Amino acid sequence: MGTPDAPAGWRHGRHGNVERIRTVGVPREIKAAEGRVSMTPDGVREFERLGIEVFIETGAGEAASITDDDYRAAGADIVSSAAEAWARDMVVKVKEPKESEFAHLRPDLVLFTYLHLAAYPAVADALLAAGTTALAYETVQARDGSLPLLAPMSEVAGRLAPQMGARFLERPQGGRGVLMGGAPGVRPARVVVLGAGNVGWNAAWIAAGMEAEVVLLDKNLDRLRYVDQIHRGRIMTLASNRGAVERSVAEADLVIGAVLVAGDRAPVVVSREMVASMKKGAVIVDVAVDQGGCVETTRETTHDDPVYVESGVVHYAVGNMPGAVPNTSTYALTNATLPHLIEVAARGVRDAVAHNPTLAHGVNTVSGVVTHSAVAEALGKPLVEVTTALAG
């Protein structure tokens, strides 16, 4: 997708800046240990080229190794407070607004970030109460069903999952004391990955590279066939059903949950009883936690306090896993999001959605109504078709 030129005759929309955007704000992320930032200096240059001013809160890129001076050199205005960044036509973030940020939401604001509203209904309520037009990276969906703005963070999270699992399998961390690759004459760790999408495939690939014994389960046989052809048997593939999951989980040293339904809560694939059947000191890494988790015993944790033990099993359930590697994650994320951010800013939400149906799936709320079907179903809210909501 090319970068659109700014259309002539922009008009200011009364609701959600559906007709034009002149300024973009980038606040510093405040979720625990979240070091990613939603825009790189190169992104600033693209906005400035279109005459759209970018206002970045001081220190927003520090954890990602991007300085205020880097942003200034690209043409950004550095502002001293979050309020100044939030006071723009469009705000671009990485993670969903925290409760302390709800006061910044308003009817004439466009917010573009990861939202995961099915897992965070309080955020949905705040957006609806404020009348904010909110687009979610994770529900922007291409015609082939792929999720282009979720994919890069899924890849990062998938590659991190075996690394985190290996760490917490160590005995000093509470694990069984098992080395992922074993040793000559000693069996390696058995890693079970649930879901063969972007997260699962990357997790299985890295675990196999660590010389673990890897089992990958999915209901989609074509996806399993693809993985089998690529890895030529190095990763064992199994059709997912309750019996296969029960047996695999019981035998695992490490279980990686990687099940996703776009916009909806992740289905619970691993029951409490299955967790109780696992080896003591085994590890679960539930990457699906930011969609509610696919393991019944999962509850969200943070980078500062990442694990807890239940039924003798170590649970790692950090809701923003890619935030552990913010430099890599920032560039991977913004490589994917920038063309879409530019299109929304240059055209306004209404024209961008009309021009690019992929973006229509990204719109979750407009003027107090829910406009994404899976989100509406998950929250028990009525659905309003996105073009109708934007026209209103």
mmCIF file of C-alpha atoms in Angstrom:
data_model
loop_
_atom_site.group_PDB
_atom_site.id
_atom_site.type_symbol
_atom_site.label_atom_id
_atom_site.label_comp_id
_atom_site.label_asym_id
_atom_site.label_seq_id
_atom_site.Cartn_x
_atom_site.Cartn_y
_atom_site.Cartn_z
ATOM 1 C CA MET A 1 0.000 0.000 0.000
ATOM 2 C CA GLY A 2 1.452 3.343 -0.988
ATOM 3 C CA THR A 3 1.350 6.417 1.187
ATOM 4 C CA PRO A 4 -1.657 8.515 0.096
ATOM 5 C CA ASP A 5 -1.316 12.179 -0.674
ATOM 6 C CA ALA A 6 -3.290 14.524 1.531
ATOM 7 C CA PRO A 7 -6.674 15.104 -0.128
ATOM 8 C CA ALA A 8 -7.666 18.639 -0.960
ATOM 9 C CA GLY A 9 -10.497 20.385 0.822
ATOM 10 C CA TRP A 10 -10.271 18.569 4.153
ATOM 11 C CA ARG A 11 -13.063 19.377 6.538
ATOM 12 C CA HIS A 12 -13.075 18.874 10.271
ATOM 13 C CA GLY A 13 -15.465 16.114 11.352
ATOM 14 C CA ARG A 14 -17.762 16.760 14.280
ATOM 15 C CA HIS A 15 -17.399 13.226 15.658
ATOM 16 C CA GLY A 16 -14.151 11.299 15.849
ATOM 17 C CA ASN A 17 -12.333 13.358 13.224
ATOM 18 C CA VAL A 18 -13.893 11.207 10.545
ATOM 19 C CA GLU A 19 -13.099 13.815 7.880
ATOM 20 C CA ARG A 20 -9.614 15.085 8.673
ATOM 21 C CA ILE A 21 -6.679 14.822 11.037
ATOM 22 C CA ARG A 22 -4.164 17.619 11.449
ATOM 23 C CA THR A 23 -2.222 16.518 14.532
ATOM 24 C CA VAL A 24 -1.061 13.174 15.966
ATOM 25 C CA GLY A 25 -0.063 12.533 19.573
ATOM 26 C CA VAL A 26 2.253 9.803 20.868
ATOM 27 C CA PRO A 27 2.044 9.454 24.670
ATOM 28 C CA ARG A 28 4.514 7.429 26.705
ATOM 29 C CA GLU A 29 3.208 3.948 27.503
ATOM 30 C CA ILE A 30 2.351 3.496 31.180
ATOM 31 C CA LYS A 31 1.527 -0.216 31.357
ATOM 32 C CA ALA A 32 3.921 -1.985 33.726
ATOM 33 C CA ALA A 33 7.353 -2.510 32.137
ATOM 34 C CA GLU A 34 6.038 -1.529 28.684
ATOM 35 C CA GLY A 35 8.950 -0.028 26.792
ATOM 36 C CA ARG A 36 7.562 0.014 23.267
ATOM 37 C CA VAL A 37 6.625 3.256 21.537
ATOM 38 C CA SER A 38 4.079 3.587 18.756
ATOM 39 C CA MET A 39 6.135 5.622 16.290
ATOM 40 C CA THR A 40 9.727 5.743 15.105
ATOM 41 C CA PRO A 41 11.519 8.852 13.821
ATOM 42 C CA ASP A 42 10.989 7.601 10.269
ATOM 43 C CA GLY A 43 7.260 7.527 10.978
ATOM 44 C CA VAL A 44 7.401 11.124 12.150
ATOM 45 C CA ARG A 45 9.023 12.108 8.866
ATOM 46 C CA GLU A 46 6.217 10.475 6.874
ATOM 47 C CA PHE A 47 3.557 12.417 8.802
ATOM 48 C CA GLU A 48 5.475 15.670 8.563
ATOM 49 C CA ARG A 49 5.775 15.180 4.798
ATOM 50 C CA LEU A 50 1.987 15.303 4.614
ATOM 51 C CA GLY A 51 1.805 18.420 6.766
ATOM 52 C CA ILE A 52 0.520 16.502 9.803
ATOM 53 C CA GLU A 53 2.211 17.589 13.027
ATOM 54 C CA VAL A 54 3.392 14.921 15.478
ATOM 55 C CA PHE A 55 3.581 15.604 19.224
ATOM 56 C CA ILE A 56 5.548 13.095 21.286
ATOM 57 C CA GLU A 57 5.629 12.983 25.070
ATOM 58 C CA THR A 58 9.151 13.366 26.372
ATOM 59 C CA GLY A 59 10.833 10.051 27.101
ATOM 60 C CA ALA A 60 8.279 8.031 25.112
ATOM 61 C CA GLY A 61 10.980 6.223 23.137
ATOM 62 C CA GLU A 62 13.643 5.975 25.825
ATOM 63 C CA ALA A 63 13.126 2.293 26.683
ATOM 64 C CA ALA A 64 13.179 1.458 22.973
ATOM 65 C CA SER A 65 16.527 3.275 22.630
ATOM 66 C CA ILE A 66 14.987 6.210 20.723
ATOM 67 C CA THR A 67 15.805 9.630 22.184
ATOM 68 C CA ASP A 68 13.861 12.880 22.173
ATOM 69 C CA ASP A 69 16.629 14.315 20.008
ATOM 70 C CA ASP A 70 16.046 11.544 17.451
ATOM 71 C CA TYR A 71 12.419 12.616 17.240
ATOM 72 C CA ARG A 72 13.251 16.315 17.085
ATOM 73 C CA ALA A 73 15.620 15.692 14.207
ATOM 74 C CA ALA A 74 12.758 13.994 12.344
ATOM 75 C CA GLY A 75 10.502 17.020 12.890
ATOM 76 C CA ALA A 76 8.434 16.059 15.940
ATOM 77 C CA ASP A 77 7.393 18.435 18.710
ATOM 78 C CA ILE A 78 8.392 17.074 22.133
ATOM 79 C CA VAL A 79 5.789 17.829 24.808
ATOM 80 C CA SER A 80 6.310 17.609 28.541
ATOM 81 C CA SER A 81 3.103 15.839 29.595
ATOM 82 C CA ALA A 82 0.799 13.035 28.567
ATOM 83 C CA ALA A 83 -2.121 15.474 28.472
ATOM 84 C CA GLU A 84 -0.399 17.476 25.721
ATOM 85 C CA ALA A 85 0.109 14.340 23.637
ATOM 86 C CA TRP A 86 -3.474 13.185 24.175
ATOM 87 C CA ALA A 87 -4.873 16.601 23.174
ATOM 88 C CA ARG A 88 -4.417 15.878 19.439
ATOM 89 C CA ASP A 89 -6.813 14.811 16.680
ATOM 90 C CA MET A 90 -5.432 11.266 16.642
ATOM 91 C CA VAL A 91 -3.501 9.433 19.349
ATOM 92 C CA VAL A 92 -1.322 6.492 18.403
ATOM 93 C CA LYS A 93 -0.370 4.042 21.139
ATOM 94 C CA VAL A 94 0.859 0.501 21.635
ATOM 95 C CA LYS A 95 -1.326 -0.772 24.484
ATOM 96 C CA GLU A 96 -4.904 -0.170 25.566
ATOM 97 C CA PRO A 97 -5.553 2.917 27.706
ATOM 98 C CA LYS A 98 -5.099 2.358 31.419
ATOM 99 C CA GLU A 99 -7.689 3.670 33.885
ATOM 100 C CA SER A 100 -5.616 6.774 34.599
ATOM 101 C CA GLU A 101 -5.777 7.606 30.876
ATOM 102 C CA PHE A 102 -9.577 7.328 30.560
ATOM 103 C CA ALA A 103 -9.947 11.025 31.355
ATOM 104 C CA HIS A 104 -8.157 11.837 28.082
ATOM 105 C CA LEU A 105 -10.812 10.094 25.970
ATOM 106 C CA ARG A 106 -13.303 12.373 24.197
ATOM 107 C CA PRO A 107 -15.778 12.394 21.270
ATOM 108 C CA ASP A 108 -13.506 14.136 18.742
ATOM 109 C CA LEU A 109 -10.558 11.790 19.347
ATOM 110 C CA VAL A 110 -9.351 9.002 17.068
ATOM 111 C CA LEU A 111 -7.401 6.355 18.988
ATOM 112 C CA PHE A 112 -5.369 3.715 17.145
ATOM 113 C CA THR A 113 -3.701 1.049 19.300
ATOM 114 C CA TYR A 114 -3.970 -2.539 20.509
ATOM 115 C CA LEU A 115 -7.281 -2.635 22.386
ATOM 116 C CA HIS A 116 -8.268 -6.284 23.042
ATOM 117 C CA LEU A 117 -11.681 -5.085 24.215
ATOM 118 C CA ALA A 118 -13.053 -8.596 24.721
ATOM 119 C CA ALA A 119 -10.474 -9.090 27.457
ATOM 120 C CA TYR A 120 -10.680 -5.531 28.817
ATOM 121 C CA PRO A 121 -14.395 -4.612 29.025
ATOM 122 C CA ALA A 122 -13.639 -1.641 31.289
ATOM 123 C CA VAL A 123 -11.660 -0.088 28.435
ATOM 124 C CA ALA A 124 -14.592 -0.688 26.100
ATOM 125 C CA ASP A 125 -16.957 0.972 28.556
ATOM 126 C CA ALA A 126 -14.662 4.002 28.818
ATOM 127 C CA LEU A 127 -14.394 4.358 25.031
ATOM 128 C CA LEU A 128 -18.153 4.065 24.611
ATOM 129 C CA ALA A 129 -18.887 6.523 27.407
ATOM 130 C CA ALA A 130 -16.481 9.051 25.893
ATOM 131 C CA GLY A 131 -17.750 8.569 22.322
ATOM 132 C CA THR A 132 -14.200 7.972 21.070
ATOM 133 C CA THR A 133 -13.546 6.543 17.615
ATOM 134 C CA ALA A 134 -11.184 3.661 18.392
ATOM 135 C CA LEU A 135 -9.335 1.437 15.954
ATOM 136 C CA ALA A 136 -7.614 -1.735 17.127
ATOM 137 C CA TYR A 137 -4.468 -3.053 15.509
ATOM 138 C CA GLU A 138 -5.473 -6.615 16.322
ATOM 139 C CA THR A 139 -8.738 -6.518 14.340
ATOM 140 C CA VAL A 140 -7.460 -4.872 11.141
ATOM 141 C CA GLN A 141 -8.086 -7.771 8.794
ATOM 142 C CA ALA A 142 -7.060 -8.338 5.176
ATOM 143 C CA ARG A 143 -9.282 -10.022 2.621
ATOM 144 C CA ASP A 144 -7.470 -13.335 3.058
ATOM 145 C CA GLY A 145 -8.346 -13.316 6.758
ATOM 146 C CA SER A 146 -4.839 -12.417 7.924
ATOM 147 C CA LEU A 147 -4.233 -9.860 10.685
ATOM 148 C CA PRO A 148 -1.365 -7.724 9.345
ATOM 149 C CA LEU A 149 -0.972 -5.458 12.391
ATOM 150 C CA LEU A 150 -1.135 -8.308 14.888
ATOM 151 C CA ALA A 151 1.311 -10.492 12.953
ATOM 152 C CA PRO A 152 4.587 -8.752 13.903
ATOM 153 C CA MET A 153 3.854 -8.815 17.633
ATOM 154 C CA SER A 154 2.587 -12.387 17.334
ATOM 155 C CA GLU A 155 5.904 -13.299 15.763
ATOM 156 C CA VAL A 156 7.862 -11.572 18.534
ATOM 157 C CA ALA A 157 5.706 -13.097 21.297
ATOM 158 C CA GLY A 158 5.971 -16.519 19.692
ATOM 159 C CA ARG A 159 9.744 -16.300 19.543
ATOM 160 C CA LEU A 160 9.903 -15.072 23.136
ATOM 161 C CA ALA A 161 7.660 -17.813 24.536
ATOM 162 C CA PRO A 162 10.197 -20.683 24.428
ATOM 163 C CA GLN A 163 12.859 -18.339 25.812
ATOM 164 C CA MET A 164 10.625 -17.498 28.786
ATOM 165 C CA GLY A 165 9.594 -21.108 29.168
ATOM 166 C CA ALA A 166 13.227 -22.221 29.218
ATOM 167 C CA ARG A 167 14.017 -19.677 31.913
ATOM 168 C CA PHE A 168 11.219 -20.772 34.223
ATOM 169 C CA LEU A 169 11.951 -24.454 33.717
ATOM 170 C CA GLU A 170 15.156 -23.775 35.635
ATOM 171 C CA ARG A 171 14.972 -25.021 39.207
ATOM 172 C CA PRO A 172 15.966 -21.684 40.840
ATOM 173 C CA GLN A 173 12.973 -20.139 39.037
ATOM 174 C CA GLY A 174 10.580 -22.789 40.389
ATOM 175 C CA GLY A 175 10.629 -25.149 37.418
ATOM 176 C CA ARG A 176 11.397 -28.840 37.002
ATOM 177 C CA GLY A 177 15.065 -28.214 36.325
ATOM 178 C CA VAL A 178 14.883 -29.341 32.705
ATOM 179 C CA LEU A 179 17.183 -28.039 29.945
ATOM 180 C CA MET A 180 15.305 -27.392 26.703
ATOM 181 C CA GLY A 181 17.831 -29.265 24.561
ATOM 182 C CA GLY A 182 18.664 -31.967 27.084
ATOM 183 C CA ALA A 183 22.195 -33.335 26.939
ATOM 184 C CA PRO A 184 23.905 -36.275 25.203
ATOM 185 C CA GLY A 185 22.119 -39.354 26.494
ATOM 186 C CA VAL A 186 19.399 -37.265 28.223
ATOM 187 C CA ARG A 187 15.950 -36.592 26.783
ATOM 188 C CA PRO A 188 15.227 -32.920 25.929
ATOM 189 C CA ALA A 189 12.260 -30.945 27.216
ATOM 190 C CA ARG A 190 8.896 -31.779 25.669
ATOM 191 C CA VAL A 191 7.235 -28.586 24.439
ATOM 192 C CA VAL A 192 3.558 -28.572 23.478
ATOM 193 C CA VAL A 193 2.324 -25.614 21.421
ATOM 194 C CA LEU A 194 -1.429 -25.077 21.122
ATOM 195 C CA GLY A 195 -2.270 -23.252 17.902
ATOM 196 C CA ALA A 196 -0.320 -23.085 14.647
ATOM 197 C CA GLY A 197 -0.924 -19.435 13.756
ATOM 198 C CA ASN A 198 1.790 -16.793 13.791
ATOM 199 C CA VAL A 199 2.420 -17.147 17.533
ATOM 200 C CA GLY A 200 2.371 -20.925 17.588
ATOM 201 C CA TRP A 201 4.435 -21.520 14.494
ATOM 202 C CA ASN A 202 7.140 -19.128 15.646
ATOM 203 C CA ALA A 203 7.121 -20.642 19.137
ATOM 204 C CA ALA A 204 7.446 -24.159 17.750
ATOM 205 C CA TRP A 205 10.216 -23.083 15.376
ATOM 206 C CA ILE A 206 12.316 -21.477 18.117
ATOM 207 C CA ALA A 207 11.703 -24.357 20.544
ATOM 208 C CA ALA A 208 12.844 -26.800 17.879
ATOM 209 C CA GLY A 209 15.919 -24.634 17.318
ATOM 210 C CA MET A 210 16.656 -24.999 21.043
ATOM 211 C CA GLU A 211 16.679 -28.771 20.419
ATOM 212 C CA ALA A 212 13.497 -29.430 22.388
ATOM 213 C CA GLU A 213 11.024 -32.140 21.433
ATOM 214 C CA VAL A 214 8.140 -30.122 19.982
ATOM 215 C CA VAL A 215 4.484 -31.010 19.425
ATOM 216 C CA LEU A 216 2.263 -28.506 17.603
ATOM 217 C CA LEU A 217 -1.535 -28.878 17.713
ATOM 218 C CA ASP A 218 -4.140 -27.133 15.572
ATOM 219 C CA LYS A 219 -7.565 -27.877 14.110
ATOM 220 C CA ASN A 220 -6.494 -26.597 10.686
ATOM 221 C CA LEU A 221 -4.910 -29.559 8.905
ATOM 222 C CA ASP A 222 -3.730 -27.389 6.014
ATOM 223 C CA ARG A 223 -1.774 -25.259 8.478
ATOM 224 C CA LEU A 224 -0.245 -28.380 10.052
ATOM 225 C CA ARG A 225 0.583 -29.709 6.595
ATOM 226 C CA TYR A 226 2.398 -26.454 5.813
ATOM 227 C CA VAL A 227 4.446 -26.624 9.025
ATOM 228 C CA ASP A 228 5.265 -30.270 8.378
ATOM 229 C CA GLN A 229 6.497 -29.488 4.875
ATOM 230 C CA ILE A 230 8.648 -26.590 6.082
ATOM 231 C CA HIS A 231 10.199 -28.378 9.054
ATOM 232 C CA ARG A 232 10.246 -31.878 7.520
ATOM 233 C CA GLY A 233 9.194 -33.719 10.633
ATOM 234 C CA ARG A 234 11.420 -31.789 13.061
ATOM 235 C CA ILE A 235 8.193 -30.498 14.645
ATOM 236 C CA MET A 236 5.565 -33.162 15.369
ATOM 237 C CA THR A 237 2.097 -32.029 14.266
ATOM 238 C CA LEU A 238 -1.161 -33.299 15.770
ATOM 239 C CA ALA A 239 -4.793 -32.598 14.924
ATOM 240 C CA SER A 240 -6.270 -30.799 17.904
ATOM 241 C CA ASN A 241 -9.151 -32.361 19.816
ATOM 242 C CA ARG A 242 -9.865 -32.749 23.500
ATOM 243 C CA GLY A 243 -8.225 -36.159 23.807
ATOM 244 C CA ALA A 244 -5.069 -35.079 21.968
ATOM 245 C CA VAL A 245 -4.789 -31.929 24.092
ATOM 246 C CA GLU A 246 -5.303 -33.877 27.347
ATOM 247 C CA ARG A 247 -2.577 -36.398 26.518
ATOM 248 C CA SER A 248 -0.137 -33.816 25.188
ATOM 249 C CA VAL A 249 -0.507 -31.441 28.130
ATOM 250 C CA ALA A 250 -0.060 -34.236 30.675
ATOM 251 C CA GLU A 251 3.246 -35.244 29.047
ATOM 252 C CA ALA A 252 4.609 -31.707 28.590
ATOM 253 C CA ASP A 253 7.413 -29.928 30.374
ATOM 254 C CA LEU A 254 6.341 -26.660 28.739
ATOM 255 C CA VAL A 255 2.928 -25.737 27.300
ATOM 256 C CA ILE A 256 2.651 -22.637 25.110
ATOM 257 C CA GLY A 257 -0.889 -21.347 24.584
ATOM 258 C CA ALA A 258 -1.209 -19.641 21.211
ATOM 259 C CA VAL A 259 -4.912 -19.770 20.362
ATOM 260 C CA LEU A 260 -6.543 -16.613 18.968
ATOM 261 C CA VAL A 261 -9.952 -15.594 17.647
ATOM 262 C CA ALA A 262 -9.786 -12.111 16.113
ATOM 263 C CA GLY A 263 -11.613 -9.590 18.310
ATOM 264 C CA ASP A 264 -13.121 -12.250 20.572
ATOM 265 C CA ARG A 265 -12.009 -13.922 23.787
ATOM 266 C CA ALA A 266 -9.602 -16.786 23.295
ATOM 267 C CA PRO A 267 -11.333 -20.149 23.784
ATOM 268 C CA VAL A 268 -10.297 -22.132 26.858
ATOM 269 C CA VAL A 269 -8.426 -25.117 25.465
ATOM 270 C CA VAL A 270 -6.654 -26.295 28.628
ATOM 271 C CA SER A 271 -8.990 -26.952 31.550
ATOM 272 C CA ARG A 272 -8.172 -26.729 35.238
ATOM 273 C CA GLU A 273 -8.212 -30.530 35.364
ATOM 274 C CA MET A 274 -5.647 -30.730 32.562
ATOM 275 C CA VAL A 275 -3.372 -28.342 34.447
ATOM 276 C CA ALA A 276 -3.680 -30.527 37.561
ATOM 277 C CA SER A 277 -2.555 -33.519 35.472
ATOM 278 C CA MET A 278 0.750 -31.857 34.505
ATOM 279 C CA LYS A 279 4.124 -32.635 36.029
ATOM 280 C CA LYS A 280 5.045 -30.632 39.110
ATOM 281 C CA GLY A 281 7.329 -27.794 38.078
ATOM 282 C CA ALA A 282 6.133 -27.833 34.479
ATOM 283 C CA VAL A 283 5.590 -24.418 32.885
ATOM 284 C CA ILE A 284 2.691 -22.804 31.035
ATOM 285 C CA VAL A 285 3.273 -19.716 28.886
ATOM 286 C CA ASP A 286 -0.153 -18.391 27.865
ATOM 287 C CA VAL A 287 0.498 -15.933 25.046
ATOM 288 C CA ALA A 288 -3.270 -15.577 24.543
ATOM 289 C CA VAL A 289 -3.667 -13.884 27.931
ATOM 290 C CA ASP A 290 -4.325 -10.463 26.383
ATOM 291 C CA GLN A 291 -7.419 -12.039 24.813
ATOM 292 C CA GLY A 292 -8.456 -13.646 28.084
ATOM 293 C CA GLY A 293 -6.147 -16.672 27.920
ATOM 294 C CA CYS A 294 -6.615 -20.172 26.520
ATOM 295 C CA VAL A 295 -5.755 -21.894 29.836
ATOM 296 C CA GLU A 296 -8.474 -21.932 32.492
ATOM 297 C CA THR A 297 -6.042 -21.213 35.328
ATOM 298 C CA THR A 298 -4.485 -18.193 33.624
ATOM 299 C CA ARG A 299 -4.624 -14.733 35.158
ATOM 300 C CA GLU A 300 -2.676 -11.816 33.731
ATOM 301 C CA THR A 301 0.732 -11.007 35.184
ATOM 302 C CA THR A 302 3.350 -8.314 34.533
ATOM 303 C CA HIS A 303 7.016 -8.202 33.591
ATOM 304 C CA ASP A 304 7.750 -7.091 37.154
ATOM 305 C CA ASP A 305 5.975 -10.131 38.624
ATOM 306 C CA PRO A 306 5.614 -12.532 35.701
ATOM 307 C CA VAL A 307 4.771 -15.914 37.228
ATOM 308 C CA TYR A 308 2.661 -17.668 39.824
ATOM 309 C CA VAL A 309 2.218 -21.338 40.725
ATOM 310 C CA GLU A 310 -1.100 -23.153 40.613
ATOM 311 C CA SER A 311 -1.549 -26.937 40.942
ATOM 312 C CA GLY A 312 2.242 -27.149 41.126
ATOM 313 C CA VAL A 313 2.592 -25.652 37.623
ATOM 314 C CA VAL A 314 4.448 -22.393 36.931
ATOM 315 C CA HIS A 315 2.237 -19.974 34.964
ATOM 316 C CA TYR A 316 3.783 -17.166 32.883
ATOM 317 C CA ALA A 317 0.991 -14.873 31.669
ATOM 318 C CA VAL A 318 2.396 -11.432 30.871
ATOM 319 C CA GLY A 319 -0.111 -9.471 28.798
ATOM 320 C CA ASN A 320 2.466 -7.486 26.843
ATOM 321 C CA MET A 321 5.224 -9.997 26.194
ATOM 322 C CA PRO A 322 6.853 -8.086 23.308
ATOM 323 C CA GLY A 323 7.409 -5.202 25.727
ATOM 324 C CA ALA A 324 10.334 -7.204 27.126
ATOM 325 C CA VAL A 325 12.278 -6.450 23.932
ATOM 326 C CA PRO A 326 11.016 -2.939 23.133
ATOM 327 C CA ASN A 327 13.629 -1.958 20.577
ATOM 328 C CA THR A 328 12.967 -4.971 18.353
ATOM 329 C CA SER A 329 9.229 -4.814 18.985
ATOM 330 C CA THR A 330 8.896 -1.101 18.239
ATOM 331 C CA TYR A 331 10.482 -1.400 14.825
ATOM 332 C CA ALA A 332 8.624 -4.629 13.987
ATOM 333 C CA LEU A 333 5.303 -3.053 14.995
ATOM 334 C CA THR A 334 5.739 0.295 13.268
ATOM 335 C CA ASN A 335 6.930 -1.335 10.043
ATOM 336 C CA ALA A 336 3.446 -2.853 9.851
ATOM 337 C CA THR A 337 1.305 -0.073 11.311
ATOM 338 C CA LEU A 338 2.762 3.005 9.630
ATOM 339 C CA PRO A 339 1.017 2.705 6.231
ATOM 340 C CA HIS A 340 -2.343 2.252 7.983
ATOM 341 C CA LEU A 341 -1.744 5.122 10.395
ATOM 342 C CA ILE A 342 -0.808 7.361 7.490
ATOM 343 C CA GLU A 343 -3.925 6.399 5.562
ATOM 344 C CA VAL A 344 -6.243 7.132 8.502
ATOM 345 C CA ALA A 345 -4.521 10.436 9.204
ATOM 346 C CA ALA A 346 -4.365 11.576 5.576
ATOM 347 C CA ARG A 347 -7.901 10.609 4.614
ATOM 348 C CA GLY A 348 -9.779 10.714 7.923
ATOM 349 C CA VAL A 349 -11.416 7.611 9.327
ATOM 350 C CA ARG A 350 -14.542 7.648 7.145
ATOM 351 C CA ASP A 351 -12.731 8.030 3.827
ATOM 352 C CA ALA A 352 -9.950 5.638 4.865
ATOM 353 C CA VAL A 353 -12.497 2.927 5.680
ATOM 354 C CA ALA A 354 -14.331 3.538 2.398
ATOM 355 C CA HIS A 355 -11.065 3.372 0.474
ATOM 356 C CA ASN A 356 -9.553 0.406 2.313
ATOM 357 C CA PRO A 357 -11.949 -2.285 3.627
ATOM 358 C CA THR A 358 -9.077 -3.810 5.631
ATOM 359 C CA LEU A 359 -9.299 -0.806 7.954
ATOM 360 C CA ALA A 360 -13.066 -1.209 8.394
ATOM 361 C CA HIS A 361 -12.438 -4.322 10.492
ATOM 362 C CA GLY A 362 -10.121 -2.259 12.678
ATOM 363 C CA VAL A 363 -12.813 0.182 13.820
ATOM 364 C CA ASN A 364 -14.151 -1.083 17.172
ATOM 365 C CA THR A 365 -16.090 1.906 18.537
ATOM 366 C CA VAL A 366 -17.590 5.085 17.079
ATOM 367 C CA SER A 367 -19.632 7.741 18.927
ATOM 368 C CA GLY A 368 -20.679 5.421 21.741
ATOM 369 C CA VAL A 369 -21.481 2.281 19.729
ATOM 370 C CA VAL A 370 -19.597 -0.948 18.948
ATOM 371 C CA THR A 371 -18.821 -1.478 15.262
ATOM 372 C CA HIS A 372 -16.971 -4.817 15.247
ATOM 373 C CA SER A 373 -19.094 -7.982 15.319
ATOM 374 C CA ALA A 374 -16.799 -10.184 17.411
ATOM 375 C CA VAL A 375 -16.228 -7.402 19.939
ATOM 376 C CA ALA A 376 -19.969 -6.721 20.183
ATOM 377 C CA GLU A 377 -20.688 -10.407 20.753
ATOM 378 C CA ALA A 378 -17.947 -10.768 23.367
ATOM 379 C CA LEU A 379 -19.142 -7.707 25.276
ATOM 380 C CA GLY A 380 -22.860 -8.387 24.876
ATOM 381 C CA LYS A 381 -23.350 -5.026 23.144
ATOM 382 C CA PRO A 382 -25.506 -4.198 20.115
ATOM 383 C CA LEU A 383 -23.649 -3.941 16.817
ATOM 384 C CA VAL A 384 -23.839 -0.917 14.512
ATOM 385 C CA GLU A 385 -22.392 -1.288 11.033
ATOM 386 C CA VAL A 386 -19.210 0.779 10.786
ATOM 387 C CA THR A 387 -20.146 2.902 7.761
ATOM 388 C CA THR A 388 -23.508 3.714 9.373
ATOM 389 C CA ALA A 389 -21.798 4.764 12.611
ATOM 390 C CA LEU A 390 -19.256 6.916 10.793
ATOM 391 C CA ALA A 391 -21.952 8.530 8.651
ATOM 392 C CA GLY A 392 -23.861 9.490 11.799
#
